[in-house]
Coordinates of C-alpha atoms in Angstrom, one line a residue:
X1 CA 58.7 68.5 -5.3
X2 CA 55.4 69.1 -7.8
X3 CA 52.5 68.6 -5.2
X4 CA 50.6 67.1 -7.8
X5 CA 53.8 64.4 -8.5
X6 CA 53.6 63.7 -4.7
X7 CA 49.4 63.1 -5.0
X8 CA 49.9 61.0 -8.2
X9 CA 52.6 59.2 -6.4
X10 CA 50.9 58.5 -3.6
X11 CA 47.7 57.4 -5.5
X12 CA 49.9 54.7 -7.1
X13 CA 51.6 53.7 -3.7
X14 CA 48.1 53.3 -2.7
X15 CA 46.4 51.6 -5.3
X16 CA 49.4 49.2 -5.6
X17 CA 49.0 48.5 -2.1
X18 CA 45.2 48.0 -2.6
X19 CA 46.0 45.3 -5.4
X20 CA 48.2 43.6 -3.1
X21 CA 45.8 43.1 -0.6
X22 CA 42.8 42.3 -3.1
X23 CA 45.5 40.2 -4.9
X24 CA 46.8 38.3 -1.6
X25 CA 43.1 37.7 -0.4
X26 CA 42.5 36.5 -3.7
X27 CA 45.3 33.8 -3.6
X28 CA 43.7 33.4 0.2
X29 CA 40.5 32.2 -1.3
X30 CA 41.7 29.8 -3.7
X31 CA 44.7 28.0 -1.7
X32 CA 44.2 28.3 2.4
X33 CA 42.3 26.0 4.4
X34 CA 38.8 27.4 5.1
X35 CA 36.9 24.3 5.7
X36 CA 37.0 22.7 9.4
X37 CA 40.2 23.9 10.4
X38 CA 41.4 22.3 13.4
X39 CA 38.3 20.4 14.0
X40 CA 37.4 16.6 12.8
X41 CA 36.3 15.3 9.5
X42 CA 32.1 15.8 9.4
X43 CA 29.5 15.0 6.9
X44 CA 27.5 17.8 5.2
X45 CA 24.0 16.3 4.3
X46 CA 22.5 18.3 1.2
X47 CA 18.3 17.8 1.1
X48 CA 17.3 17.0 -2.2
X49 CA 15.4 20.6 -3.5
X50 CA 17.8 22.6 -1.5
X51 CA 18.9 26.1 -2.9
X52 CA 22.4 27.7 -2.7
X53 CA 21.2 29.7 0.1
X54 CA 20.4 26.8 1.7
X55 CA 23.8 25.3 1.6
X56 CA 25.2 28.5 2.7
X57 CA 23.4 28.7 5.6
X58 CA 24.4 25.0 6.6
X59 CA 27.7 25.6 6.0
X60 CA 27.5 28.8 8.6
X61 CA 25.1 27.5 10.8
X62 CA 27.0 23.8 11.3
X63 CA 30.4 25.8 11.4
X64 CA 32.1 24.4 8.7
X65 CA 33.6 27.1 7.2
X66 CA 35.7 29.8 8.4
X67 CA 35.2 32.5 5.6
X68 CA 31.7 32.1 4.4
X69 CA 32.0 35.1 2.2
X70 CA 35.1 33.9 0.4
X71 CA 33.3 30.5 -0.4
X72 CA 30.0 32.5 -1.8
X73 CA 32.3 34.5 -4.4
X74 CA 34.0 31.6 -5.2
X75 CA 30.9 29.8 -5.8
X76 CA 29.6 32.2 -7.9
X77 CA 32.4 32.5 -10.2
X78 CA 32.9 28.8 -10.5
X79 CA 28.4 28.4 -11.0
X80 CA 28.1 25.9 -8.1
X81 CA 25.3 28.9 -7.0
X82 CA 23.9 27.2 -10.3
X83 CA 24.4 23.9 -9.9
X84 CA 23.6 22.3 -6.4
X85 CA 23.3 18.6 -6.3
X86 CA 21.7 17.1 -3.4
X87 CA 24.0 14.2 -1.3
X88 CA 26.0 13.5 1.5
X89 CA 29.7 14.6 1.2
X90 CA 32.3 14.2 3.6
X91 CA 34.3 17.5 4.8
X92 CA 37.7 16.8 5.6
X93 CA 39.6 19.2 8.0
X94 CA 41.3 22.1 6.3
X95 CA 40.0 21.8 2.6
X96 CA 40.0 24.8 0.6
X97 CA 37.5 26.4 -1.1
X98 CA 38.1 25.5 -4.8
X99 CA 38.3 21.7 -3.2
X100 CA 34.7 21.9 -1.6
X101 CA 33.0 23.6 -4.8
X102 CA 34.7 21.1 -7.1
X103 CA 33.3 18.4 -5.0
X104 CA 29.6 19.9 -4.3
X105 CA 29.4 20.9 -7.6
X106 CA 30.4 17.5 -9.2
X107 CA 27.8 16.0 -6.9
X108 CA 31.1 13.6 -5.3
X109 CA 29.0 12.0 -2.8
X110 CA 30.1 9.8 -0.1
X111 CA 28.2 6.4 0.5
X112 CA 26.8 5.3 3.6
X113 CA 25.7 1.9 4.8
X114 CA 22.3 0.5 4.9
X115 CA 22.6 -2.4 7.4
X116 CA 19.8 -4.4 8.2
X117 CA 19.9 -7.9 10.0
X118 CA 16.7 -8.7 11.5
X119 CA 12.9 -8.3 11.7
X120 CA 10.1 -10.2 12.5
X121 CA 7.8 -8.3 10.5
X122 CA 7.5 -6.6 6.9
X123 CA 6.0 -3.3 8.9
X124 CA 9.6 -3.3 10.9
X125 CA 11.4 -3.0 7.8
X126 CA 11.2 0.7 6.7
X127 CA 12.3 2.1 10.0
X128 CA 15.5 -0.2 9.7
X129 CA 16.7 0.3 6.4
X130 CA 16.2 4.1 5.8
X131 CA 18.0 4.9 9.2
X132 CA 20.5 6.2 7.4
X133 CA 19.0 8.2 4.1
X134 CA 17.2 10.8 3.3
X135 CA 14.5 9.1 2.5
X136 CA 11.8 8.9 5.2
X137 CA 10.2 5.6 6.7
X138 CA 6.7 6.4 5.7
X139 CA 7.8 7.1 1.9
X140 CA 10.1 3.7 2.0
X141 CA 7.0 1.6 3.6
X142 CA 4.3 3.0 1.0
X143 CA 6.3 0.9 -1.4
X144 CA 7.4 -2.0 0.2
X145 CA 3.6 -2.5 1.7
X146 CA 2.0 -1.9 -1.6
X147 CA 0.3 -5.1 -2.9
X148 CA 0.7 -4.3 -6.6
X149 CA 4.5 -3.0 -5.9
X150 CA 4.7 -6.7 -4.4
X151 CA 3.4 -8.5 -6.8
X152 CA 5.2 -6.6 -9.5
X153 CA 8.5 -8.1 -7.9
X154 CA 7.1 -11.7 -7.9
X155 CA 6.0 -11.6 -4.1
X156 CA 2.8 -11.2 -2.3
X157 CA 2.1 -9.4 1.6
X158 CA 3.1 -12.4 3.0
X159 CA 6.5 -13.4 1.1
X160 CA 7.9 -9.8 0.7
X161 CA 9.9 -9.9 4.0
X162 CA 11.7 -12.9 2.3
X163 CA 13.1 -10.5 -0.6
X164 CA 15.6 -8.9 1.9
X165 CA 18.7 -10.3 2.0
X166 CA 20.3 -9.1 5.8
X167 CA 23.6 -7.3 5.0
X168 CA 25.0 -4.1 4.7
X169 CA 24.9 -2.1 1.5
X170 CA 26.7 0.7 0.2
X171 CA 24.1 3.3 -0.6
X172 CA 23.6 7.1 -1.7
X173 CA 22.4 9.3 0.7
X174 CA 19.8 10.8 -1.2
X175 CA 19.0 7.6 -3.2
X176 CA 15.2 7.2 -4.2
X177 CA 12.9 4.9 -2.4
X178 CA 11.8 3.1 -6.0
X179 CA 15.7 2.6 -6.7
X180 CA 16.2 1.7 -3.4
X181 CA 13.5 -1.5 -3.2
X182 CA 15.3 -2.1 -7.1
X183 CA 18.2 -2.7 -5.7
X184 CA 17.2 -5.0 -3.2
X185 CA 16.0 -6.8 -5.3
X186 CA 18.8 -6.8 -7.8
X187 CA 20.6 -8.4 -4.5
X188 CA 17.7 -11.1 -3.9
X189 CA 18.2 -12.1 -7.6
X190 CA 22.4 -12.0 -7.0
X191 CA 22.3 -14.0 -4.0
X192 CA 20.0 -16.3 -5.4
X193 CA 22.6 -17.6 -7.7
X194 CA 22.9 -20.9 -9.9
X195 CA 24.2 -23.0 -7.1
X196 CA 21.9 -21.7 -4.7
X197 CA 19.2 -22.3 -6.4
X198 CA 20.4 -25.9 -7.7
X199 CA 20.3 -26.5 -4.2
X200 CA 17.2 -25.8 -3.6
X201 CA 15.5 -27.4 -6.3
X202 CA 17.6 -30.5 -5.5
X203 CA 15.5 -30.3 -1.6
X204 CA 12.7 -29.8 -4.3
X205 CA 12.0 -26.7 -2.7
X206 CA 11.7 -22.9 -4.6
X207 CA 14.0 -20.0 -3.1
X208 CA 10.9 -18.8 -1.3
X209 CA 9.8 -22.1 0.6
X210 CA 13.3 -22.3 1.8
X211 CA 13.3 -18.7 3.1
X212 CA 10.2 -19.8 5.0
X213 CA 11.8 -22.8 6.4
X214 CA 14.6 -20.6 7.0
X215 CA 13.1 -18.4 9.5
X216 CA 11.6 -21.4 11.4
X217 CA 15.2 -22.4 11.8
X218 CA 16.6 -19.2 13.0
X219 CA 13.6 -19.0 15.5
X220 CA 14.0 -22.2 16.6
X221 CA 18.3 -22.2 17.4
X222 CA 20.3 -19.1 18.0
X223 CA 23.2 -21.2 17.4
X224 CA 24.0 -21.3 14.0
X225 CA 26.1 -24.5 14.0
X226 CA 23.3 -26.3 14.9
X227 CA 21.0 -24.8 12.3
X228 CA 21.7 -27.1 10.0
X229 CA 21.0 -29.9 12.0
X230 CA 17.6 -28.5 13.0
X231 CA 17.3 -27.6 8.9
X232 CA 17.6 -31.8 8.7
X233 CA 14.9 -32.3 11.2
X234 CA 12.4 -30.3 9.1
X235 CA 13.5 -31.7 6.2
X236 CA 13.2 -35.0 7.4
X237 CA 9.5 -34.2 8.5
X238 CA 8.4 -33.2 5.5
X239 CA 10.0 -35.7 3.6
X240 CA 7.6 -38.2 5.6
X241 CA 4.7 -36.4 5.2
X242 CA 4.8 -35.3 9.1
X243 CA 3.6 -31.8 10.1
X244 CA 6.2 -29.6 11.8
X245 CA 5.1 -28.9 14.8
X246 CA 7.2 -25.6 14.8
X247 CA 6.9 -23.8 18.4
X248 CA 7.8 -20.4 16.8
X249 CA 5.1 -20.6 14.0
X250 CA 2.5 -20.4 16.7
X251 CA 4.0 -17.5 18.6
X252 CA 3.3 -15.9 14.7
X253 CA 0.1 -16.9 14.3
X254 CA -1.2 -16.0 17.8
X255 CA 1.1 -12.2 17.1
X256 CA 2.1 -12.4 20.8
X257 CA 6.3 -12.1 20.6
X258 CA 6.0 -12.2 24.6
X259 CA 5.1 -16.0 24.5
X260 CA 8.1 -17.9 26.3
X261 CA 6.5 -21.3 26.4
X262 CA 3.8 -22.4 23.7
X263 CA 1.1 -24.0 25.3
X264 CA -2.0 -26.5 24.4
X265 CA -4.2 -23.3 23.7
X266 CA -1.6 -22.1 21.3
X267 CA -1.6 -25.6 19.2
X268 CA -5.7 -24.8 19.0
X269 CA -5.3 -21.5 17.0
X270 CA -6.8 -21.4 13.3
X271 CA -4.2 -20.1 10.8
X272 CA -2.3 -20.9 8.2
X273 CA 0.9 -20.6 10.2
X274 CA -0.1 -23.4 12.7
X275 CA 2.1 -26.1 11.7
X276 CA 0.5 -28.1 14.5
X277 CA -2.6 -27.9 12.3
X278 CA -1.5 -27.8 9.3
X279 CA 0.8 -29.8 6.8
X280 CA 3.4 -28.3 5.3
X281 CA 5.7 -24.9 5.5
X282 CA 3.5 -22.0 6.7
X283 CA 2.4 -19.3 3.6
X284 CA 5.5 -17.1 4.3
X285 CA 8.6 -16.5 6.5
X286 CA 7.8 -15.8 10.4
X287 CA 11.1 -13.6 10.5
X288 CA 13.1 -12.4 8.1
X289 CA 15.9 -14.9 7.7
X290 CA 19.5 -14.7 7.7
X291 CA 22.0 -15.4 5.4
X292 CA 23.2 -18.5 7.4
X293 CA 19.8 -19.6 8.0
X294 CA 18.9 -19.8 4.4
X295 CA 22.4 -21.9 3.8
X296 CA 21.9 -23.8 6.8
X297 CA 18.6 -25.2 5.0
X298 CA 20.2 -25.4 1.7
X299 CA 23.5 -27.1 3.1
X300 CA 21.4 -29.2 6.1
X301 CA 22.7 -31.8 7.6
X302 CA 21.5 -35.3 6.8
X303 CA 20.7 -37.8 9.9
X304 CA 17.5 -39.5 11.0
X305 CA 16.5 -36.8 13.7
X306 CA 12.8 -36.2 13.4
X307 CA 12.5 -34.1 16.7
X308 CA 14.8 -32.3 19.1
X309 CA 14.1 -29.9 21.9
X310 CA 15.9 -27.4 24.1
X311 CA 18.7 -28.7 26.8
X312 CA 17.7 -28.6 29.7
X313 CA 20.9 -26.6 30.6
X314 CA 19.3 -23.1 28.9
X315 CA 22.5 -23.6 27.0
X316 CA 20.3 -22.5 23.7
X317 CA 21.4 -25.8 22.4
X318 CA 19.1 -28.8 22.0
X319 CA 18.6 -32.8 22.2
X320 CA 17.8 -34.7 19.0
X321 CA 15.9 -37.7 18.6
X322 CA 14.8 -40.1 16.3
X323 CA 11.6 -41.4 17.9
X324 CA 9.0 -40.1 20.1
X325 CA 9.9 -42.1 23.3
X326 CA 13.2 -40.4 23.4
X327 CA 12.1 -37.2 22.1
X328 CA 9.3 -37.3 25.3
X329 CA 12.1 -37.8 27.5
X330 CA 14.1 -35.1 26.5
X331 CA 10.9 -33.0 26.5
X332 CA 10.0 -33.9 30.4
X333 CA 13.9 -33.1 31.4
X334 CA 13.3 -29.6 29.6
X335 CA 10.0 -28.6 31.3
X336 CA 11.4 -29.6 34.6
X337 CA 14.0 -26.9 34.0
X338 CA 11.3 -24.7 32.9
X339 CA 9.2 -25.4 36.1
X340 CA 12.0 -25.0 38.1
X341 CA 12.7 -21.9 36.8
X342 CA 9.6 -20.6 37.2
X343 CA 8.8 -20.2 33.4
X344 CA 5.2 -20.5 32.6
X345 CA 4.1 -18.1 30.6

């Protein structure tokens, strides 16, 4: 056989094998699993301002991808290297390059839960609210503690905490601080629907006043089934022109949340939050009232009670009274129990 033909034949075979190998590799690039093979689902957080190189480093360092070269090659073919979008993306086990690139390129994020359910002070909120978000606590605090922004939303530094309705909200991980604040104001407006506004009006109160009273009710009892009764006591006192005389407001006025027992020295504190010294509601909520507490005020029990005191069994429930004589008797029982338990502060 002619040497030339042998060489030519060998070259053709080699080229065919090379084409076949390349074709198989290209097929694998597109259709074979390349992400989290034999691993659990894993979130990928691409920060705002990230480049394609940053994404490559994350995938490699975080052990998301088996073959970074094939992902990178296909990303450039699909123009993802020019279309990096920040966000949180859930990478599922055994995803292919094409599946991941399409998800990242389209910005098909997975939502996160933003949950907050308690806070004593407005300054406590940013840490709780931003826990699952890209933004920092300081970035959100700069907005929420800003006087002019508070006023633009219809609040001030004393009432602003009442704008946050404790719940779980679905949001994008890379939500901007101003968008987050706008969303939570929207949730507040949605919460105060026609039905709730009508109930507040029937009580002769604004939503802010309802929140201020709800915060006191919440601080007075941990028992949700008792809150409408406690709310009824305070509403009765307001109707009769009595000072609220709510111990939790004195704790807030003292700004000492370690106080376990309110004493006469606390009643002497000169503060608009001292509801022994000043009649009516305090200028704002003493904590972030829950939905249950707000609804307890709006659906307060109708009764004739004017006083209540913690039960001496420390169950968390209260003894209620319609007159001062019975109330003092209940208070003495509780004070004896406190002394016996050694609770003085």
